[in-house]
Amino acid sequence: MRWDKNEVDVDVSQWRQEFVQDLPEQSNGFDCGMFMLKYMDFYSRGLDLCFTEEHMAYFRVRTAKEILQLRAE
């Protein structure tokens, strides 16, 4: 795979694929980005995906504060 922006070839053939069961799901049409951020956040920290759509309002506020403070907690 080529990443055109940096002209770097990335060999993804050695990447491990995982197919996660029972992902938290959204039922509205506007939380998809926050769900994706939280999937990456929790997964990168080795945490279970134990959040729900009800947590998204809190995550939006927390993410905005982290961006404004230029740090992630």
XYZ file of C-alpha atoms in Angstrom:
73
model
C 0.000 0.000 0.000
C 1.321 3.461 -0.843
C 0.682 6.511 1.287
C 0.874 9.244 -1.359
C 1.194 12.136 1.059
C 4.620 11.065 2.305
C 5.630 8.829 -0.604
C 6.046 5.938 1.837
C 5.289 2.305 1.054
C 3.596 0.492 3.916
C 3.533 -3.310 3.967
C 0.200 -4.229 5.521
C 0.521 -7.948 4.788
C 1.895 -8.560 8.296
C -0.845 -6.626 10.084
C -3.098 -8.713 12.292
C -6.803 -8.566 11.530
C -9.363 -8.811 14.275
C -13.089 -9.150 13.932
C -14.650 -7.789 17.094
C -18.014 -9.090 18.234
C -20.617 -7.083 20.155
C -19.351 -3.602 19.297
C -21.179 -0.694 20.915
C -23.474 0.695 18.225
C -25.059 4.009 17.481
C -28.707 4.354 16.597
C -28.665 8.016 15.589
C -27.166 9.694 12.541
C -24.616 11.949 14.179
C -22.411 10.021 16.632
C -20.471 7.912 14.093
C -17.300 10.014 14.379
C -17.307 9.923 18.163
C -17.908 6.171 18.142
C -14.897 5.733 15.839
C -12.723 7.905 18.105
C -13.777 5.944 21.174
C -13.211 2.578 19.439
C -9.634 3.678 18.686
C -9.141 5.228 22.132
C -10.356 2.214 24.103
C -8.703 -0.328 21.797
C -5.316 1.446 21.905
C -5.449 1.421 25.712
C -6.374 -2.261 25.891
C -9.789 -1.473 27.401
C -13.015 -3.347 26.816
C -15.447 -1.469 24.592
C -17.816 -0.871 27.498
C -19.422 2.397 26.421
C -22.853 3.080 24.978
C -24.576 5.787 23.004
C -25.570 7.389 26.302
C -21.871 8.157 26.980
C -21.391 10.150 23.757
C -22.444 13.556 25.135
C -19.813 13.224 27.875
C -17.175 12.034 25.384
C -17.894 14.992 23.060
C -17.336 17.494 25.888
C -14.234 15.685 27.144
C -12.751 15.428 23.648
C -13.367 19.121 22.999
C -11.623 20.026 26.273
C -8.652 17.777 25.411
C -8.329 19.383 21.985
C -8.533 22.887 23.419
C -5.913 22.006 26.040
C -3.838 20.142 23.408
C -3.575 16.979 25.482
C -5.276 13.623 25.853
C -6.001 12.072 29.221
